[in-house]
Coordinates of N, CA and C in Angstrom, one line a residue:
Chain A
X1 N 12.5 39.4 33.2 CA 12.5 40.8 32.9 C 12.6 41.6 34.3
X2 N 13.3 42.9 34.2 CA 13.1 43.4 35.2 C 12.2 43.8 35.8
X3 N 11.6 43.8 37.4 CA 10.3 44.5 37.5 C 10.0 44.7 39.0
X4 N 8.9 45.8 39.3 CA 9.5 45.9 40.6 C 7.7 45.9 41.2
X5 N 7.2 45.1 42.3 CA 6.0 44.6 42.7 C 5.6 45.7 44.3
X6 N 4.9 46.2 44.2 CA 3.8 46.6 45.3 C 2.6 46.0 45.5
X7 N 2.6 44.8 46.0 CA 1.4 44.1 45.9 C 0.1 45.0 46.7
X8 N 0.3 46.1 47.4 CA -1.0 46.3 48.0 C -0.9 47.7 47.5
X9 N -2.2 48.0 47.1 CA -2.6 48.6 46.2 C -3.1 50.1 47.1
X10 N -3.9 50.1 47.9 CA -4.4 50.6 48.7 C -4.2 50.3 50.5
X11 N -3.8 50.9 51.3 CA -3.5 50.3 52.5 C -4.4 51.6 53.5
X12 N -5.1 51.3 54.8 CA -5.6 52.5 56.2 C -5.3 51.8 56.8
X13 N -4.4 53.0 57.6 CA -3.8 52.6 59.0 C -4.5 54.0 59.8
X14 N -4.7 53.6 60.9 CA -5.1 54.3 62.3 C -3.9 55.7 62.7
X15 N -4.4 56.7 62.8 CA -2.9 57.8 63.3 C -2.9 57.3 64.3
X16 N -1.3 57.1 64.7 CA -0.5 56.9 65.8 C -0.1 55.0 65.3
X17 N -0.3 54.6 64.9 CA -0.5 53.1 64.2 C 0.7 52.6 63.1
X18 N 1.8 51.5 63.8 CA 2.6 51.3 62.9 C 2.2 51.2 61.4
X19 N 3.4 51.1 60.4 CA 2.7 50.9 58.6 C 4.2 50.3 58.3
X20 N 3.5 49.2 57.2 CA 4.8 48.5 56.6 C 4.3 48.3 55.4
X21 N 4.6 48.9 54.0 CA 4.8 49.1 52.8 C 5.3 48.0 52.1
X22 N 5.1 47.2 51.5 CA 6.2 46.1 50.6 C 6.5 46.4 49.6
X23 N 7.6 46.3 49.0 CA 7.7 46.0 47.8 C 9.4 45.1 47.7
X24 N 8.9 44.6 46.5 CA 9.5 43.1 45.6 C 10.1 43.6 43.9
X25 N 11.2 43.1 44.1 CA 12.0 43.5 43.2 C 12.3 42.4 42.2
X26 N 12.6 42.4 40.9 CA 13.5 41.0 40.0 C 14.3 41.9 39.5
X27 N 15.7 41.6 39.8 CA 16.9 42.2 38.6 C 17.6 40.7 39.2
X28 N 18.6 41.1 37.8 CA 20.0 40.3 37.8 C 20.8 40.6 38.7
X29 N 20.9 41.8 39.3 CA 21.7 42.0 40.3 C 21.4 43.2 41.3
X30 N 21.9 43.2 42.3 CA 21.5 43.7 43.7 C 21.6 45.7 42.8
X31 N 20.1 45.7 42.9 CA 19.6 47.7 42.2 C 20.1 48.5 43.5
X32 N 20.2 49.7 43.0 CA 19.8 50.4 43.8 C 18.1 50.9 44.3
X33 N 18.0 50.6 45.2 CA 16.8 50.7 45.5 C 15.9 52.2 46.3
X34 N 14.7 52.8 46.0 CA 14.3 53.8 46.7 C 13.2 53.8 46.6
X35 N 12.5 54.9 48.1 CA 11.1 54.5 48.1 C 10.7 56.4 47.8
X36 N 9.6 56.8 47.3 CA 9.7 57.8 47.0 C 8.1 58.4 47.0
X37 N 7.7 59.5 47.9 CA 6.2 59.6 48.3 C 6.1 61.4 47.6
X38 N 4.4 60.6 47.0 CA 3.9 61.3 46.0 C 2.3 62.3 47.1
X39 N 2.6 63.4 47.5 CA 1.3 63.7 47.4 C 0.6 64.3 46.1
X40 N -0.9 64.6 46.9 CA -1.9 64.6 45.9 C -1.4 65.7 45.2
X41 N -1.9 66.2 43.0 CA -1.1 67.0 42.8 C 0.1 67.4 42.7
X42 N 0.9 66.7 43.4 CA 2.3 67.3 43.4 C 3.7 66.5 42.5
X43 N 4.6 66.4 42.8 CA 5.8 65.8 42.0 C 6.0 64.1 43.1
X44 N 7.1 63.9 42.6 CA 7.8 62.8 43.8 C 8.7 63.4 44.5
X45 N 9.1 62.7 45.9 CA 10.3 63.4 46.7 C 10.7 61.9 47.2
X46 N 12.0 62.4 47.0 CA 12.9 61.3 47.2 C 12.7 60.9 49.7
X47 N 12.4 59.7 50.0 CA 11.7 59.4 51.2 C 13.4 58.9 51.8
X48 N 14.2 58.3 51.0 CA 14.9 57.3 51.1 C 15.5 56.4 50.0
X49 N 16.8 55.8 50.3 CA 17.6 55.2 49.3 C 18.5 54.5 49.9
X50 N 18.6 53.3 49.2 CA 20.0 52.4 49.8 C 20.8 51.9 48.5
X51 N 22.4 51.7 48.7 CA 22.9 51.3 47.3 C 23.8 50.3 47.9
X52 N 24.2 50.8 49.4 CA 25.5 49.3 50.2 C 25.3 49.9 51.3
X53 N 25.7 48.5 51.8 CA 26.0 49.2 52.9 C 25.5 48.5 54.0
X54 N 24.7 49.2 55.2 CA 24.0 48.4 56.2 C 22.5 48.3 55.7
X55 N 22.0 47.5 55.9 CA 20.8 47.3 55.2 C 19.2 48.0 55.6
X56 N 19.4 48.3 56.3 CA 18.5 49.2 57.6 C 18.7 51.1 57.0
X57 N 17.9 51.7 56.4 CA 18.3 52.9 56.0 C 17.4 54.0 56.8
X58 N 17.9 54.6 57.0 CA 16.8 55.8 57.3 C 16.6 57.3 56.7
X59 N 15.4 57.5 56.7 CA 15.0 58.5 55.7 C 14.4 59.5 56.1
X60 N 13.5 60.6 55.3 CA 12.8 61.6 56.3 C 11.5 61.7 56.5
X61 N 11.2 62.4 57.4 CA 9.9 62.2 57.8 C 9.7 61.0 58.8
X62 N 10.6 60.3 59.3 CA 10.6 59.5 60.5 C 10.5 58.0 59.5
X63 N 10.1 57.7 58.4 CA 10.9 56.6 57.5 C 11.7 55.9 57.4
X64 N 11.6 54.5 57.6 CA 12.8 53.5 57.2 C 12.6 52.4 56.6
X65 N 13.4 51.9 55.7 CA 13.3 50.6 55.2 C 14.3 49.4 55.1
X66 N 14.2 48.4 54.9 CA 15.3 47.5 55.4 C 15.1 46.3 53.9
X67 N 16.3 46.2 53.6 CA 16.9 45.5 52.2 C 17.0 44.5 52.9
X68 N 16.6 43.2 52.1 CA 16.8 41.9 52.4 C 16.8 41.4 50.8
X69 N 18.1 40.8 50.9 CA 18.8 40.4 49.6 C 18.4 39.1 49.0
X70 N 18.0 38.2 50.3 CA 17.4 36.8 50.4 C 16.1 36.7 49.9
X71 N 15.1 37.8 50.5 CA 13.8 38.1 49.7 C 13.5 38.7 48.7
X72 N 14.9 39.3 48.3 CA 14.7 40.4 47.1 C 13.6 41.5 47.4
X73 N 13.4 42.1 48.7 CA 12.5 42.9 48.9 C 13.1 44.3 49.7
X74 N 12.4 45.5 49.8 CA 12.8 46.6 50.4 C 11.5 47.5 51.3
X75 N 11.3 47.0 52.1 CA 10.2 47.3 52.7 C 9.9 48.8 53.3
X76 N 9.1 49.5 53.3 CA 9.1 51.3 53.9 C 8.4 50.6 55.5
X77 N 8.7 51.5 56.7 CA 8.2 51.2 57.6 C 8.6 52.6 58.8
X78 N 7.3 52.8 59.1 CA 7.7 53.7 60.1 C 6.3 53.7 61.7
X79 N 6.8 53.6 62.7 CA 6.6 53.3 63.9 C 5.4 53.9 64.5
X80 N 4.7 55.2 63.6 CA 3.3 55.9 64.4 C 3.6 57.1 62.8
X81 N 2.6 56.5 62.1 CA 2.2 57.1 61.5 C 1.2 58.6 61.7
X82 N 1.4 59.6 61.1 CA 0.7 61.1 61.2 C -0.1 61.1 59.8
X83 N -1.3 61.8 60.6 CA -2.3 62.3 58.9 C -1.7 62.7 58.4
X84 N -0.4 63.5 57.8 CA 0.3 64.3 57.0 C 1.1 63.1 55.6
X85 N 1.0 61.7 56.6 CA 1.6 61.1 55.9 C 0.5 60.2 55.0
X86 N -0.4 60.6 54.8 CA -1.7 60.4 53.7 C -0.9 60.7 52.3
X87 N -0.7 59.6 51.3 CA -0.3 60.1 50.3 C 0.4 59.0 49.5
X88 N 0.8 59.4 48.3 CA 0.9 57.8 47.4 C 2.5 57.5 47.6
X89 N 2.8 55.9 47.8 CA 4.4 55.9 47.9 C 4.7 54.7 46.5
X90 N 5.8 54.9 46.1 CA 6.5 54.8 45.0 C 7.9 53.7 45.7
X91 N 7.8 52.7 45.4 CA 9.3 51.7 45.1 C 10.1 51.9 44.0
X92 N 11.2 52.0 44.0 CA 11.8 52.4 42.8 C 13.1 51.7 42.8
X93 N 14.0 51.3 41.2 CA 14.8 50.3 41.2 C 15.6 51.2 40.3
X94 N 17.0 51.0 40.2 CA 17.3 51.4 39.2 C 19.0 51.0 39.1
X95 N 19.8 50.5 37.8 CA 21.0 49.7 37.8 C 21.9 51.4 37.0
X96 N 22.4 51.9 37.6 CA 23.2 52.6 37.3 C 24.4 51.8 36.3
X97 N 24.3 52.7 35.3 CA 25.4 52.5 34.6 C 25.8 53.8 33.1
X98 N 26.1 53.2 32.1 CA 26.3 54.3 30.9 C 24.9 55.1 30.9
X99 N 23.5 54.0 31.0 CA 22.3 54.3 30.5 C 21.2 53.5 31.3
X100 N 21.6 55.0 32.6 CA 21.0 54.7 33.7 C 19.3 55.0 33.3
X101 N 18.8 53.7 33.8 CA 17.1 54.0 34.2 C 16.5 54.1 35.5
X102 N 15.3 54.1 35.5 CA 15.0 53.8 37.0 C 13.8 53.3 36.7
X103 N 13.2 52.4 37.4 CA 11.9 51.7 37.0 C 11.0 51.8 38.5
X104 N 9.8 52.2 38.3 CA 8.9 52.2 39.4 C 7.6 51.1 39.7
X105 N 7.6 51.0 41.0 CA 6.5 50.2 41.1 C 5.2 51.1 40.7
X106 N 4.0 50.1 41.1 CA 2.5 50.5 40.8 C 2.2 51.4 41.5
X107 N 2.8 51.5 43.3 CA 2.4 52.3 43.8 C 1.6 52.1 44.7
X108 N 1.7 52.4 46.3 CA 0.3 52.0 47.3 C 0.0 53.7 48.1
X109 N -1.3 53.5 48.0 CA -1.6 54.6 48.3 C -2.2 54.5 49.5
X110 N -2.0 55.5 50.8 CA -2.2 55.5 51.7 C -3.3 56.3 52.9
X111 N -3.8 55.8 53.2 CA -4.7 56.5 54.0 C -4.9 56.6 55.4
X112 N -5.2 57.6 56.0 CA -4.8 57.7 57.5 C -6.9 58.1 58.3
X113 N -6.8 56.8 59.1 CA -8.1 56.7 59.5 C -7.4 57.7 61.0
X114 N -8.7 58.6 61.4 CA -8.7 59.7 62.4 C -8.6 58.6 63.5
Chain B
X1 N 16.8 77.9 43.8 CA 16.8 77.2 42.9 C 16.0 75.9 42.8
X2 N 15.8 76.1 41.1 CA 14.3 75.8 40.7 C 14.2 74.3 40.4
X3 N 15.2 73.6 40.5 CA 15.1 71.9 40.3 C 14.9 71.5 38.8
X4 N 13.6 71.1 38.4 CA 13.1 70.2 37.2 C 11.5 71.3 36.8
X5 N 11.6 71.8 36.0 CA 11.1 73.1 35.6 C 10.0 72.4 34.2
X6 N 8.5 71.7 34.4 CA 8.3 71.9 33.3 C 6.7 72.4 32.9
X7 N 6.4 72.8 31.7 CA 5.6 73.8 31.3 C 5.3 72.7 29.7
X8 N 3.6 72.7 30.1 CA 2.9 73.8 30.3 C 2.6 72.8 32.1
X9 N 1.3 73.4 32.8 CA 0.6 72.3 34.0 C -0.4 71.8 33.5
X10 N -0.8 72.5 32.5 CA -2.2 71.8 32.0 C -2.5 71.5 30.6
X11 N -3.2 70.9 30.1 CA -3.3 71.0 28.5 C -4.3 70.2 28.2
X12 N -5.2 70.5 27.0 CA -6.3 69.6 26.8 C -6.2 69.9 25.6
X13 N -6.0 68.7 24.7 CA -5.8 68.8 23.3 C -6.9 67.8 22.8
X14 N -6.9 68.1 21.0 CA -8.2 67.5 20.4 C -7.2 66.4 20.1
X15 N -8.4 65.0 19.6 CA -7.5 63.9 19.1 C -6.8 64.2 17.3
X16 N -5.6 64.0 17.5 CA -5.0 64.7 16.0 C -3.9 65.6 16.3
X17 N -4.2 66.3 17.5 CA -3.2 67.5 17.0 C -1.9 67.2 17.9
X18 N -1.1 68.0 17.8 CA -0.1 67.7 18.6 C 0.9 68.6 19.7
X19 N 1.5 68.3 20.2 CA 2.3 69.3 21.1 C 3.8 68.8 21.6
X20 N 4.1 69.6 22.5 CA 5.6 69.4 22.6 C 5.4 70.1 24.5
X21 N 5.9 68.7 25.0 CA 6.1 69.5 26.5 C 7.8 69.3 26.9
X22 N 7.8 70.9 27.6 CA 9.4 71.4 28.0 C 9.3 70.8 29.2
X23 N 10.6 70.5 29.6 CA 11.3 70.3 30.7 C 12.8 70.9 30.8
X24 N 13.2 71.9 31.9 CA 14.2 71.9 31.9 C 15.1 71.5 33.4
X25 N 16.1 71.6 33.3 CA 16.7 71.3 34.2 C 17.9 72.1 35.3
X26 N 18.2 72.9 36.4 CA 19.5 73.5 36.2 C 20.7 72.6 37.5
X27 N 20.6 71.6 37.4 CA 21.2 71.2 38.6 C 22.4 70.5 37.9
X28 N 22.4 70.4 36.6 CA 23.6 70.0 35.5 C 23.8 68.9 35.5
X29 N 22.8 68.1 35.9 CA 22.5 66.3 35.6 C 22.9 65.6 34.2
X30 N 23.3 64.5 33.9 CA 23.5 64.2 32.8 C 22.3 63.7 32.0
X31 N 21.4 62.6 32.8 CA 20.3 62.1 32.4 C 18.9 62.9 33.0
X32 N 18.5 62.6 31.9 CA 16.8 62.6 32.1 C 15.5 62.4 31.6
X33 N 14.8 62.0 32.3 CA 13.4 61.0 31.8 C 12.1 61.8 31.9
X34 N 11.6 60.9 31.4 CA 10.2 61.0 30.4 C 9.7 60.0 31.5
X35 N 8.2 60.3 31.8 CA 7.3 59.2 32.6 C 5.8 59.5 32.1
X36 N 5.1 58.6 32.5 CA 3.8 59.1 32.3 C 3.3 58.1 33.5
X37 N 2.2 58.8 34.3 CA 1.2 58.2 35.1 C -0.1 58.2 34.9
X38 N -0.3 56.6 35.5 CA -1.9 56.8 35.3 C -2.2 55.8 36.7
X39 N -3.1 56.0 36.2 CA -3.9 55.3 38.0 C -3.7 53.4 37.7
X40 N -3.2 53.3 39.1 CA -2.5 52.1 39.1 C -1.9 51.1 38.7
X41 N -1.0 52.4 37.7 CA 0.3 51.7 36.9 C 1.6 52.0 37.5
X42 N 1.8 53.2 38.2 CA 3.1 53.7 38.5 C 3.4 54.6 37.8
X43 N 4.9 54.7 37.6 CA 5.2 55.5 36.5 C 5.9 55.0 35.9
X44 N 5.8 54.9 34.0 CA 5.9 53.8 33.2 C 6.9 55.4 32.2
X45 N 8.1 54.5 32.1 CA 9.4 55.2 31.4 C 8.9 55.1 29.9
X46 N 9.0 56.8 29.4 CA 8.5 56.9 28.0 C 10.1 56.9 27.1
X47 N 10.8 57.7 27.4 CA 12.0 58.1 26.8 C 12.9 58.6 28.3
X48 N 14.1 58.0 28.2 CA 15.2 58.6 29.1 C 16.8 59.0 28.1
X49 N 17.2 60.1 28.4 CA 18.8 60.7 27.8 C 19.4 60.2 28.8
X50 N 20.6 59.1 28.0 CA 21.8 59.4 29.4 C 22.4 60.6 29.8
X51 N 22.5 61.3 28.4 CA 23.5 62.3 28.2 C 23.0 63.3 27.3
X52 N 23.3 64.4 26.9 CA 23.5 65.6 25.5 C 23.6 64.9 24.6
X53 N 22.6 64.7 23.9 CA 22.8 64.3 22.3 C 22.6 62.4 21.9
X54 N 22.1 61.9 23.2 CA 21.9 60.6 23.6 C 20.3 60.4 23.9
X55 N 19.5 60.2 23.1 CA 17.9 59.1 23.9 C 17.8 57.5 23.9
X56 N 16.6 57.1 24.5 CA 16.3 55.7 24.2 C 15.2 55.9 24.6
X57 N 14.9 54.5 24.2 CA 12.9 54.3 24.8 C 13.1 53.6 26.0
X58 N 12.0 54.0 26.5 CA 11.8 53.5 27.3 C 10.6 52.1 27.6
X59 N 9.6 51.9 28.5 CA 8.6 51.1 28.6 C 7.8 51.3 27.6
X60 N 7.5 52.1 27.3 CA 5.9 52.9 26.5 C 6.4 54.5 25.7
X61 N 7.4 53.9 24.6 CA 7.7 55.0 23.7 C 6.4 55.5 22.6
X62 N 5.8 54.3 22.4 CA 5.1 54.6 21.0 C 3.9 55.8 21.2
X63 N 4.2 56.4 19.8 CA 3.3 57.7 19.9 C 4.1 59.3 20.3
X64 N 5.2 58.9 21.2 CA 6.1 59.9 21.4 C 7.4 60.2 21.1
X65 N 7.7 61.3 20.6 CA 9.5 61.5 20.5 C 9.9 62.5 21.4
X66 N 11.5 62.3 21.3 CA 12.2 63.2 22.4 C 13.1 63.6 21.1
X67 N 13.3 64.9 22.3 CA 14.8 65.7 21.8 C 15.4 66.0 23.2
X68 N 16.8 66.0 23.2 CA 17.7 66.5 24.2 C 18.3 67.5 23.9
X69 N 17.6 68.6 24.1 CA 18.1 70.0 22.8 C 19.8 70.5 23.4
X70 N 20.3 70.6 24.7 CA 21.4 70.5 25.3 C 21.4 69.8 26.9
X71 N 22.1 70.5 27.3 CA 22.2 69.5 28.7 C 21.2 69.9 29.3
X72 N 20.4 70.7 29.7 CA 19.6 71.4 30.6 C 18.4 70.9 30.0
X73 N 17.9 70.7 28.7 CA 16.3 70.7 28.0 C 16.3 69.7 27.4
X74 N 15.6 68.5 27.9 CA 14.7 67.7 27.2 C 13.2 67.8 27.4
X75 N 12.5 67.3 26.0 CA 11.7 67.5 25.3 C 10.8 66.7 24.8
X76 N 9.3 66.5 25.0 CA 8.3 65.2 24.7 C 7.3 65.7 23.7
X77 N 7.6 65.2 22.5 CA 6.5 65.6 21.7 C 5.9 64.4 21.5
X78 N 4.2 65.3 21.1 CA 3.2 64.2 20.8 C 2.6 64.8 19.3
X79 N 3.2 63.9 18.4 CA 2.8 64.3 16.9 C 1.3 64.3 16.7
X80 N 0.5 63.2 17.2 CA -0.6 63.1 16.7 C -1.6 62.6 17.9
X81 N -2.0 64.0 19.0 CA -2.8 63.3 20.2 C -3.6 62.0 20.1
X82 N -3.6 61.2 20.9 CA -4.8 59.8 21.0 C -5.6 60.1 22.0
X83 N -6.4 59.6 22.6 CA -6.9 59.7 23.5 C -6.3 59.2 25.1
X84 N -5.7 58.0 24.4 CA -5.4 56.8 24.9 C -3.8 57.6 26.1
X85 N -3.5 58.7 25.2 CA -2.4 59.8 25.6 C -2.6 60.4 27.1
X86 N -3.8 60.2 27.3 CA -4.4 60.8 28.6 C -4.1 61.1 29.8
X87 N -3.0 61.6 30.1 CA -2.2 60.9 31.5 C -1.4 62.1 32.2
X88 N -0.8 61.9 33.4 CA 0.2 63.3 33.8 C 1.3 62.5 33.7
X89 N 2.0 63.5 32.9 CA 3.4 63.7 32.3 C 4.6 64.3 33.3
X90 N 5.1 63.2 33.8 CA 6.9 63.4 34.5 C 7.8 63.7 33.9
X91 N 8.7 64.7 34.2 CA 10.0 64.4 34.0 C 10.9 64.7 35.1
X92 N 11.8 64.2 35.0 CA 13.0 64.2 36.1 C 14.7 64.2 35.6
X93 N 15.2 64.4 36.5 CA 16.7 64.2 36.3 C 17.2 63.9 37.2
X94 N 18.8 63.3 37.0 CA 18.9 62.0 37.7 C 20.5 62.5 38.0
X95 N 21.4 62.2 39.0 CA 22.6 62.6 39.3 C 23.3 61.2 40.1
X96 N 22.8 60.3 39.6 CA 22.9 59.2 40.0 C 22.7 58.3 41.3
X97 N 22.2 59.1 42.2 CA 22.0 59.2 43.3 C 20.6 59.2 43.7
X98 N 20.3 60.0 42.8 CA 18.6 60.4 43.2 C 18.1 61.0 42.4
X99 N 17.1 60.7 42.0 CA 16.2 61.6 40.8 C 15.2 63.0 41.4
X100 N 14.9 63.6 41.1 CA 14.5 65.2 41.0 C 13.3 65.4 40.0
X101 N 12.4 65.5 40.2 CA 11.4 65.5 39.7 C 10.6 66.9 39.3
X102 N 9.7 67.3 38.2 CA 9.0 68.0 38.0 C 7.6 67.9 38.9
X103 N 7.0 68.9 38.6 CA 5.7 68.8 39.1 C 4.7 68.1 38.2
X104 N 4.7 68.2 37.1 CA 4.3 67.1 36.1 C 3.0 67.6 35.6
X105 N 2.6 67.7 34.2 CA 1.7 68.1 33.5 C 0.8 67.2 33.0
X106 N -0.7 67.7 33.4 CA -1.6 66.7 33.1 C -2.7 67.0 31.9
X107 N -2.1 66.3 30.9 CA -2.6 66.1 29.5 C -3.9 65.2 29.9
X108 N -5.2 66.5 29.1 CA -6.1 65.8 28.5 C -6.8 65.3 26.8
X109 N -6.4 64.0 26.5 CA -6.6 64.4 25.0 C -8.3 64.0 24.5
X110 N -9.4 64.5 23.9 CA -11.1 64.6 23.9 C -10.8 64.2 22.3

């Protein structure tokens, strides 16, 4: 079945302190993949997306993630994290076609120690 | 310009009764979905339209119907509140590229 894994549920990092996000994917074939951050209250906003290409993507808010086809994984990662970036992030998969879906992970939620 | 437009933000319904939440759209998307969230599940696909005059289920249809009233408005009714219904309600549209999201309404059902 298809399905898409955030094994860490809850993650605190230090401001100023790298962060690396995982998530793990199962399809039959290479999704398009995106990571997508939720604050508190509010909607999703699209962080980042990759469909081909180089595998290394960058996004906003100083955000990047890197496809690795071999692990089936899409990791979010960015170099000095800011209290602003307190807030829930979202893996997301989705096979474009007639009856396009998109499927989300569980979700890790983030906290930023002072 | 207003993106994914849906109404009501709040709602607290008795178990039984039922309602209908709007969503509209103006970015002229063809698809658009249905979600519901709850605490550490993600967000679990109720109903998605590929198109005008097209639905399917999604992960967790039961208890809910859709209407895709034209291109712009789809539509989540809940015939007979549960409790179990309890959750904030997404919707989004999708341009194949990237999805577009509502602010999302959070249904309480007592």
């Amino acid at each position: 079945a298809q399905s898409v894994t955030q094994p860490d549920i809850h993650i605190t990092v230090s401001e100023g302190a790298s962060l690396e996000l995982r998530c793990n994917y199962s399809y039959g074939a290479t999704p398009y993949l995106f990571w997508y951050v939720q604050s508190p209250g509010q909607g999703l906003q699209l962080l980042l997306k990759y469909f081909s290409g180089d595998t290394l993507v960058q996004g906003i808010k100083g955000f990047e993630a890197e496809f690795k086809r071999s692990q089936s994984s899409f990791n979010l990662r960015k170099p000095s994290v800011h209290w602003s970036d307190a807030a829930e992030y979202f893996c997301a998969v989705a096979l474009y076609s007639s009856a396009s879906k998109i499927i989300f992970g569980s979700g890790t939620r983030l906290s930023i120690r002072p | 310009n207003a993106g994914v437009t849906q109404t009501p933000k709040f709602q607290v319904l008795k178990t039984g009764q039922s309602m209908t939440l709007q969503c509209a759209q103006d970015m002229n998307h063809n698809s658009m979905y249905w979600y519901r969230q709850d605490p550490g599940m993600g967000l679990r696909l109720i109903y998605y339209s590929a198109s005008e005059g097209t639905t399917d289920k999604g992960e967790v249809p039961n208890g809910y119907n859709v209407s895709r009233l034209n291109k712009r408005e789809f539509s989540l009714r809940l015939e007979s509140a549960a409790p179990s219904q309890t959750s904030v309600y997404f919707c989004a549209s999708d341009r194949a590229t990237e999805a577009f999201f509502g602010q999302g309404t959070r249904l309480t059902v007592v």
